[in-house]
Short mmCIF file of C-alpha atoms and ligand atoms in Angstrom, two decimals:
data_model
loop_
_atom_site.label_atom_id
_atom_site.label_comp_id
_atom_site.label_asym_id
_atom_site.label_seq_id
_atom_site.Cartn_x
_atom_site.Cartn_y
_atom_site.Cartn_z
CA MET U 255 2.76 25.63 -10.71
CA GLU U 256 4.38 23.45 -8.02
CA THR U 257 4.87 19.78 -7.27
CA VAL U 258 1.44 18.06 -6.98
CA LEU U 259 0.17 14.54 -6.58
CA GLU U 260 -3.10 14.22 -8.43
CA ILE U 261 -5.53 11.66 -7.06
CA HIS U 262 -7.97 10.40 -9.64
CA LEU U 263 -11.00 9.15 -7.71
CA PRO U 264 -12.86 7.83 -10.84
CA ASN U 265 -9.91 5.57 -11.45
CA LEU U 266 -10.12 4.35 -7.86
CA LEU U 267 -13.76 3.40 -8.37
CA ASP U 268 -13.03 1.72 -11.60
CA ASN U 269 -10.32 -0.37 -9.93
CA PHE U 270 -12.67 -1.24 -7.07
CA GLN U 271 -15.19 -2.56 -9.66
CA ALA U 272 -12.59 -4.37 -11.62
CA ILE U 273 -11.38 -6.19 -8.49
CA LYS U 274 -14.97 -7.00 -7.51
CA SER U 275 -15.54 -8.50 -10.99
CA LYS U 276 -12.79 -11.09 -10.21
CA ILE U 277 -14.64 -12.54 -7.17
CA SER U 278 -18.11 -13.73 -6.37
CA PRO U 279 -20.73 -11.07 -5.43
CA GLN U 280 -20.98 -12.63 -1.89
CA THR U 281 -17.30 -12.25 -1.11
CA LYS U 282 -16.58 -9.19 1.03
CA VAL U 283 -13.90 -6.71 0.10
CA LEU U 284 -11.46 -5.19 2.58
CA ALA U 285 -9.57 -2.16 1.33
CA VAL U 286 -6.04 -1.84 2.64
CA VAL U 287 -5.35 1.82 3.34
CA LYS U 288 -2.25 1.67 5.44
CA ALA U 289 0.64 4.15 5.02
CA VAL U 290 -1.70 7.06 4.07
CA ALA U 291 -3.67 4.94 1.59
CA TYR U 292 -0.40 3.90 -0.15
CA GLY U 293 0.93 7.49 -0.12
CA SER U 294 -2.19 9.20 -1.49
CA SER U 295 -4.71 10.65 0.93
CA VAL U 296 -6.69 9.02 3.72
CA PRO U 297 -9.87 11.15 3.67
CA ALA U 298 -10.22 11.24 -0.07
CA ILE U 299 -9.64 7.50 -0.65
CA THR U 300 -11.49 6.11 2.34
CA LYS U 301 -14.62 8.30 1.94
CA CYS U 302 -14.81 7.39 -1.73
CA LEU U 303 -14.53 3.62 -1.01
CA GLU U 304 -17.02 3.86 1.93
CA LEU U 305 -19.55 5.44 -0.38
CA ALA U 306 -18.81 2.75 -2.99
CA GLY U 307 -19.74 0.08 -0.38
CA VAL U 308 -16.42 -1.42 0.76
CA ASP U 309 -16.97 -3.89 3.63
CA TYR U 310 -13.83 -3.35 5.69
CA PHE U 311 -10.75 -1.20 5.94
CA ALA U 312 -7.37 -2.31 7.20
CA VAL U 313 -4.39 -0.21 8.33
CA ALA U 314 -1.09 -1.34 9.90
CA TYR U 315 -1.04 0.66 13.07
CA VAL U 316 -3.55 2.09 15.58
CA SER U 317 -2.53 5.73 14.87
CA GLU U 318 -3.60 5.07 11.24
CA GLY U 319 -6.96 3.78 12.32
CA VAL U 320 -7.44 6.86 14.46
CA ALA U 321 -6.87 8.99 11.38
CA LEU U 322 -9.65 7.15 9.56
CA ARG U 323 -12.09 7.67 12.40
CA LYS U 324 -11.11 11.37 12.54
CA ALA U 325 -11.94 11.59 8.84
CA GLY U 326 -15.45 10.35 9.73
CA ILE U 327 -15.15 6.75 8.56
CA LYS U 328 -17.84 4.46 10.06
CA THR U 329 -16.89 1.16 8.32
CA PRO U 330 -15.16 -1.42 10.55
CA ILE U 331 -11.39 -1.09 10.70
CA LEU U 332 -8.99 -3.92 11.13
CA VAL U 333 -5.58 -2.97 12.62
CA LEU U 334 -3.08 -5.41 11.21
CA HIS U 335 -0.13 -4.83 13.49
CA PRO U 336 -1.16 -3.23 16.76
CA GLN U 337 1.27 -2.83 19.63
CA ILE U 338 0.50 -3.43 23.23
CA GLY U 339 0.89 0.24 24.38
CA ASN U 340 -1.86 1.36 21.89
CA LEU U 341 -4.62 -1.10 22.66
CA GLU U 342 -6.67 1.24 24.87
CA LYS U 343 -6.52 3.81 22.11
CA ALA U 344 -7.77 1.09 19.67
CA ILE U 345 -10.80 0.48 21.89
CA GLN U 346 -11.47 4.24 22.32
CA TYR U 347 -11.68 4.62 18.52
CA ASP U 348 -13.62 1.41 17.84
CA LEU U 349 -10.70 -0.25 15.96
CA GLU U 350 -10.51 -4.00 15.70
CA PRO U 351 -7.08 -5.48 16.48
CA SER U 352 -5.43 -8.42 14.71
CA LEU U 353 -4.19 -10.65 17.52
CA TYR U 354 -1.10 -12.39 16.31
CA SER U 355 0.65 -13.78 19.39
CA PHE U 356 -0.22 -14.90 22.89
CA ARG U 357 1.46 -11.82 24.21
CA ILE U 358 -0.87 -9.45 22.48
CA LEU U 359 -3.96 -11.78 22.97
CA THR U 360 -3.33 -11.82 26.71
CA ALA U 361 -2.76 -8.04 26.90
CA PHE U 362 -5.87 -7.27 24.95
CA SER U 363 -8.08 -9.75 26.85
CA ASN U 364 -6.95 -8.17 30.10
CA ILE U 365 -7.89 -4.70 29.04
CA VAL U 366 -11.26 -5.77 27.77
CA GLN U 367 -11.95 -7.59 31.06
CA GLN U 368 -10.68 -4.78 33.31
CA ASN U 369 -12.91 -2.32 31.47
CA SER U 370 -15.84 -4.78 31.39
CA ILE U 371 -16.35 -4.09 27.73
CA GLY U 372 -17.34 -7.61 26.72
CA LYS U 373 -17.51 -9.18 23.34
CA TYR U 374 -15.05 -6.82 21.61
CA PRO U 375 -14.51 -7.69 17.95
CA VAL U 376 -11.08 -9.11 17.12
CA HIS U 377 -9.29 -10.95 14.33
CA LEU U 378 -6.84 -13.88 14.64
CA LYS U 379 -3.82 -13.81 12.37
CA PHE U 380 -2.12 -17.13 11.44
CA ASN U 381 1.33 -17.69 10.11
CA THR U 382 1.24 -20.13 7.15
CA GLY U 383 4.73 -19.58 5.83
CA LEU U 384 5.53 -15.89 5.53
CA ASN U 385 7.00 -16.15 8.95
CA ARG U 386 6.35 -12.57 9.87
CA LEU U 387 3.30 -12.38 12.17
CA GLY U 388 0.75 -14.78 13.44
CA PHE U 389 -0.04 -17.92 15.43
CA SER U 390 1.20 -21.20 14.05
CA GLU U 391 -1.00 -24.24 13.30
CA LYS U 392 0.80 -25.97 16.21
CA GLU U 393 -0.50 -23.29 18.61
CA LEU U 394 -4.15 -23.89 17.54
CA GLU U 395 -5.26 -26.00 20.46
CA LYS U 396 -3.72 -23.78 23.12
CA LEU U 397 -5.13 -20.76 21.31
CA LYS U 398 -8.64 -22.12 21.16
CA LYS U 399 -8.53 -22.80 24.93
CA SER U 400 -7.15 -19.41 25.93
CA PHE U 401 -9.30 -17.57 23.41
CA TYR U 402 -12.70 -18.89 24.29
CA GLN U 403 -12.21 -18.15 27.98
CA LYS U 404 -11.99 -14.49 27.22
CA ASP U 405 -14.46 -11.78 26.50
CA LEU U 406 -13.71 -11.41 22.87
CA LYS U 407 -15.82 -11.81 19.72
CA LEU U 408 -13.95 -13.56 16.93
CA VAL U 409 -14.86 -11.70 13.74
CA SER U 410 -12.29 -13.19 11.43
CA ILE U 411 -9.40 -15.54 10.92
CA PHE U 412 -6.79 -14.71 8.34
CA SER U 413 -3.37 -15.31 6.93
CA HIS U 414 -1.06 -13.60 4.48
CA LEU U 415 0.58 -15.17 1.44
CA ALA U 416 4.25 -14.71 0.62
CA ALA U 417 4.46 -14.88 -3.19
CA THR U 418 1.04 -14.62 -4.94
CA GLU U 419 2.60 -12.62 -7.82
CA ASP U 420 5.25 -15.26 -8.54
CA PRO U 421 4.22 -18.12 -10.83
CA LYS U 422 7.44 -19.96 -9.84
CA GLU U 423 6.13 -20.11 -6.23
CA LYS U 424 2.73 -21.71 -7.12
CA GLU U 425 3.55 -24.77 -5.08
CA PHE U 426 4.57 -22.75 -2.04
CA THR U 427 1.37 -20.69 -2.28
CA LYS U 428 -0.82 -23.77 -2.68
CA LYS U 429 0.83 -25.11 0.48
CA GLN U 430 0.08 -21.93 2.35
CA LEU U 431 -3.53 -22.07 1.18
CA GLU U 432 -3.85 -25.71 2.35
CA ILE U 433 -2.45 -24.82 5.78
CA PHE U 434 -4.96 -21.99 6.00
CA ALA U 435 -7.86 -24.23 4.95
CA ARG U 436 -6.84 -26.79 7.57
CA ILE U 437 -6.70 -24.03 10.26
CA SER U 438 -10.11 -22.76 9.12
CA SER U 439 -11.61 -26.21 9.55
CA HIS U 440 -11.00 -25.91 13.32
CA PHE U 441 -13.38 -22.99 13.62
CA ASP U 442 -17.12 -23.05 13.21
CA ALA U 443 -18.66 -21.15 10.25
CA THR U 444 -18.94 -17.85 12.06
CA PRO U 445 -15.60 -16.07 11.52
CA ILE U 446 -14.94 -14.41 8.20
CA ARG U 447 -11.94 -16.21 6.56
CA HIS U 448 -9.55 -14.19 4.35
CA VAL U 449 -6.19 -14.79 2.88
CA LEU U 450 -5.80 -13.12 -0.54
CA ASN U 451 -4.04 -9.80 -1.27
CA THR U 452 -4.27 -8.16 -4.71
CA SER U 453 -2.09 -10.62 -6.60
CA GLY U 454 -3.78 -13.44 -4.72
CA ILE U 455 -7.20 -12.24 -6.04
CA LEU U 456 -5.81 -12.09 -9.52
CA ASN U 457 -3.95 -15.38 -9.52
CA TYR U 458 -5.81 -17.49 -6.95
CA PRO U 459 -9.54 -16.44 -7.11
CA GLU U 460 -10.50 -19.97 -6.11
CA ALA U 461 -9.10 -19.24 -2.66
CA GLN U 462 -11.21 -16.10 -1.96
CA PHE U 463 -12.93 -17.66 1.08
CA ASP U 464 -15.33 -14.97 2.62
CA MET U 465 -13.30 -11.81 2.11
CA VAL U 466 -10.35 -10.56 0.15
CA ARG U 467 -7.84 -7.84 1.05
CA THR U 468 -6.84 -5.49 -1.75
CA GLY U 469 -4.31 -2.73 -1.49
CA ILE U 470 -2.13 -2.07 -4.56
CA GLY U 471 -4.85 -3.11 -6.96
CA LEU U 472 -7.15 -0.31 -5.79
CA TYR U 473 -4.32 2.11 -6.51
CA GLY U 474 -3.98 0.72 -10.03
CA PHE U 475 -1.28 -1.97 -10.05
CA GLY U 476 -1.55 -5.78 -10.38
CA ASN U 477 2.20 -6.68 -10.11
CA ASP U 478 1.90 -8.11 -13.62
CA LEU U 479 1.58 -6.19 -17.00
CA LYS U 480 -1.33 -8.44 -17.92
CA PHE U 481 -3.31 -7.24 -14.89
CA ASP U 482 -1.95 -3.68 -14.95
CA LYS U 483 -3.88 -3.29 -18.26
CA GLU U 484 -7.19 -3.89 -16.45
CA LEU U 485 -6.43 -1.35 -13.71
CA LYS U 486 -5.82 2.43 -13.78
CA PRO U 487 -3.16 4.22 -11.83
CA VAL U 488 -4.87 6.46 -9.27
CA VAL U 489 -2.03 8.93 -8.61
CA SER U 490 0.01 11.08 -10.96
CA LEU U 491 3.10 12.99 -9.77
CA LYS U 492 3.71 16.28 -11.53
CA THR U 493 6.19 19.08 -11.09
CA VAL U 494 7.75 22.02 -12.91
CA ILE U 495 11.03 23.30 -14.31
CA SER U 496 12.11 25.97 -11.75
CA GLN U 497 15.29 27.02 -13.59
CA ILE U 498 17.39 26.13 -16.66
CA HIS U 499 21.20 26.21 -16.70
CA THR U 500 23.59 25.48 -19.50
CA LEU U 501 26.84 23.68 -18.60
CA ASN U 502 29.90 23.93 -20.78
CA LYS U 503 32.07 20.88 -21.28
CA GLY U 504 33.99 20.19 -18.06
CA GLU U 505 31.54 22.01 -15.74
CA SER U 506 29.95 19.94 -12.93
CA LEU U 507 26.48 19.63 -11.52
CA GLY U 508 25.26 19.39 -7.96
CA TYR U 509 26.68 17.95 -4.70
CA ASN U 510 29.97 16.19 -4.93
CA ARG U 511 30.18 17.21 -8.54
CA ALA U 512 28.63 13.76 -9.40
CA PHE U 513 27.89 14.83 -12.99
CA VAL U 514 30.50 16.45 -15.20
CA ALA U 515 29.36 17.62 -18.67
CA ASP U 516 31.34 16.02 -21.55
CA LYS U 517 29.65 18.48 -23.92
CA LYS U 518 27.45 21.51 -23.72
CA THR U 519 24.45 20.31 -21.65
CA LYS U 520 21.12 21.95 -20.81
CA ILE U 521 19.93 21.22 -17.24
CA GLY U 522 16.48 21.69 -15.71
CA THR U 523 16.17 22.01 -11.92
CA LEU U 524 12.88 20.57 -10.42
CA PRO U 525 11.39 21.29 -6.96
CA ILE U 526 11.26 17.67 -5.66
CA GLY U 527 13.99 15.67 -3.98
CA HIS U 528 14.77 12.77 -1.61
CA ALA U 529 12.75 14.43 1.22
CA ASP U 530 9.74 14.05 -1.06
CA GLY U 531 10.39 10.39 -1.77
CA ILE U 532 12.58 10.45 -4.84
CA GLY U 533 15.39 8.38 -3.34
CA ARG U 534 19.09 8.81 -4.22
CA GLN U 535 18.91 5.62 -6.32
CA TYR U 536 17.03 7.63 -9.04
CA GLY U 537 19.98 9.95 -9.52
CA ASN U 538 23.12 9.66 -11.68
CA GLY U 539 21.26 8.72 -14.88
CA ASN U 540 19.09 5.92 -13.45
CA GLY U 541 15.58 7.56 -13.39
CA SER U 542 13.90 9.59 -16.04
CA VAL U 543 11.01 12.10 -15.98
CA TYR U 544 8.89 13.37 -18.91
CA ILE U 545 8.94 16.85 -20.33
CA GLN U 546 7.02 17.68 -23.53
CA SER U 547 6.41 13.99 -23.85
CA LYS U 548 10.13 13.21 -23.99
CA PRO U 549 12.27 11.45 -21.37
CA ALA U 550 14.76 13.54 -19.42
CA LYS U 551 17.35 11.68 -17.28
CA ILE U 552 17.86 12.63 -13.64
CA ILE U 553 21.55 13.44 -13.51
CA GLY U 554 23.92 14.15 -10.62
CA ASN U 555 23.00 13.35 -7.07
CA VAL U 556 19.40 13.65 -5.95
CA CYS U 557 19.29 16.55 -3.43
CA MET U 558 16.94 16.86 -0.50
CA ASP U 559 14.61 19.36 -2.21
CA MET U 560 15.69 19.20 -5.80
CA ILE U 561 16.62 17.01 -8.71
CA MET U 562 18.31 18.05 -11.96
CA VAL U 563 17.44 16.62 -15.31
CA ASP U 564 19.16 16.63 -18.70
CA ILE U 565 16.96 18.58 -21.13
CA THR U 566 19.58 19.06 -23.83
CA ALA U 567 17.38 17.35 -26.43
CA ILE U 568 14.12 18.82 -25.29
CA ASP U 569 12.56 22.05 -26.52
CA CYS U 570 11.31 23.41 -23.16
CA GLU U 571 11.25 26.46 -20.92
CA GLU U 572 11.31 27.46 -17.27
CA GLY U 573 7.77 26.96 -15.85
CA ASP U 574 7.02 23.94 -18.14
CA GLU U 575 5.21 21.00 -16.65
CA VAL U 576 7.16 17.83 -15.80
CA LEU U 577 5.50 14.40 -15.38
CA ILE U 578 7.34 12.04 -13.04
CA PHE U 579 4.66 9.41 -13.33
CA ALA U 580 1.18 9.70 -14.82
CA GLU U 581 -1.29 7.32 -16.52
CA ASP U 582 -0.35 8.24 -20.09
CA VAL U 583 3.51 8.43 -19.80
CA GLN U 584 5.36 6.12 -17.45
CA THR U 585 3.57 4.58 -14.46
CA ALA U 586 4.77 4.64 -10.86
CA ASP U 587 5.72 1.02 -11.38
CA SER U 588 7.89 1.66 -14.43
CA PHE U 589 9.46 4.67 -12.66
CA ALA U 590 10.24 2.57 -9.62
CA LYS U 591 11.81 -0.18 -11.80
CA GLN U 592 14.43 2.34 -12.92
CA ALA U 593 15.66 2.39 -9.31
CA ASN U 594 15.22 -1.41 -8.87
CA THR U 595 12.26 -1.06 -6.60
CA ILE U 596 8.50 -1.54 -6.78
CA SER U 597 5.34 0.67 -7.09
CA TYR U 598 4.62 0.07 -3.39
CA GLU U 599 7.83 1.78 -2.31
CA ILE U 600 7.75 4.88 -4.49
CA LEU U 601 4.01 5.42 -3.71
CA THR U 602 4.35 5.13 0.00
CA ALA U 603 7.44 7.26 0.08
CA LEU U 604 5.76 10.40 -1.22
CA SER U 605 6.06 12.95 1.54
CA GLU U 606 3.38 14.93 3.24
CA ARG U 607 4.76 18.19 1.83
CA ILE U 608 3.75 17.27 -1.74
CA LYS U 609 0.38 18.96 -2.35
CA ARG U 610 -2.52 16.52 -2.96
CA LYS U 611 -5.03 17.54 -5.65
CA LEU U 612 -8.23 15.60 -6.00
CA ILE U 613 -9.62 14.83 -9.44
CA VAL U 614 -13.27 13.88 -8.99
CA LYS U 615 -14.56 13.85 -12.58
CA PRO U 616 -13.54 11.30 -15.18
C1 PLP X 291 -0.36 -4.74 2.93
C2 PLP X 291 -1.18 -5.94 3.12
C3 PLP X 291 -2.16 -6.31 2.16
C4 PLP X 291 -2.37 -5.65 0.86
O1 PLP X 291 -1.49 -6.17 -0.12
P1 PLP X 291 -1.56 -5.69 -1.67
O2 PLP X 291 -0.44 -6.44 -2.27
O3 PLP X 291 -1.26 -4.23 -1.62
O4 PLP X 291 -2.93 -5.98 -2.16
C5 PLP X 291 -2.99 -7.41 2.46
N1 PLP X 291 -2.86 -8.08 3.61
C6 PLP X 291 -1.91 -7.76 4.54
C7 PLP X 291 -1.80 -8.57 5.76
C8 PLP X 291 -1.03 -6.68 4.32
O5 PLP X 291 -0.12 -6.42 5.23
#
């Protein structure tokens, strides 16, 4: 046994259907697979979703889109945050850029013209209040002028919402949706309009427009316990007890002697550390793992390749299985909460060196 990340493809397909059931059958679904499909596996997740009939994929960067093409993906791919130096590569791999500023619009138009490609599919990103990327409503007139002179085919217009999971920000979200609807009204019916992320789909289905973008929902989380129940975590992180030590009162554990036993304490050493994505915040009693269905606290400092857990109260042996998160114990989201973070962060932090194991049967 070793540290493995199990990827349950049947759960992914169930989540895809669960999300589709929240929207009208005509609405297209874009699957967000940036950051190695939220830390899981690009080929496994994208091939499975392509077969299931997803309409679009999105990644953050051009290099991520290239990885999808190299995995044999034929579905259109939107690159959310391309950089000017990578635009030729995007064209070479048939990736569709999000154009979010005049700087990148001009750079991309020039490349398309110089290479006489003509009518290259692109997407326009609008800023409606997240204030991260995108053209503003004020820039609309200038944008329409400079855009239509160029050799680009406008496939979609979109925006991103800041707080779809937060009921206290309903007013703000409604305002963002209003701005987006107003921007949309300046375009003819051709471009696909999309604004909702997972929590948007769950909380504002009336704003689904022509397409929705789901990331975390596909991987099993709805940012709300009510919705988490309808979804199934796709990945489980498992490891093993490498060695057991017994500390006497006064003996210390690990770097900087961060833990000192106040009584006889049994310790299990596990082959996973901060280089694998278990950040130092999980150490010193904050995070727990599960052994023989019982919680074991992570004690002392998290090391690069190891963590140590308190197994004093657990009847276990070297070689026993350890669950860090799994569907039937604690989820990635509840594990993340122990370190004051969110499912997105723990999932995408899981390093390449953790072996991925595909589970294909329910
Ligand atoms: C990451 C991202 C998403 C996916 O958000 P989830 O909350 O994971 O569904 C959607 N749209 C944009 C622009 C993103 O950057």
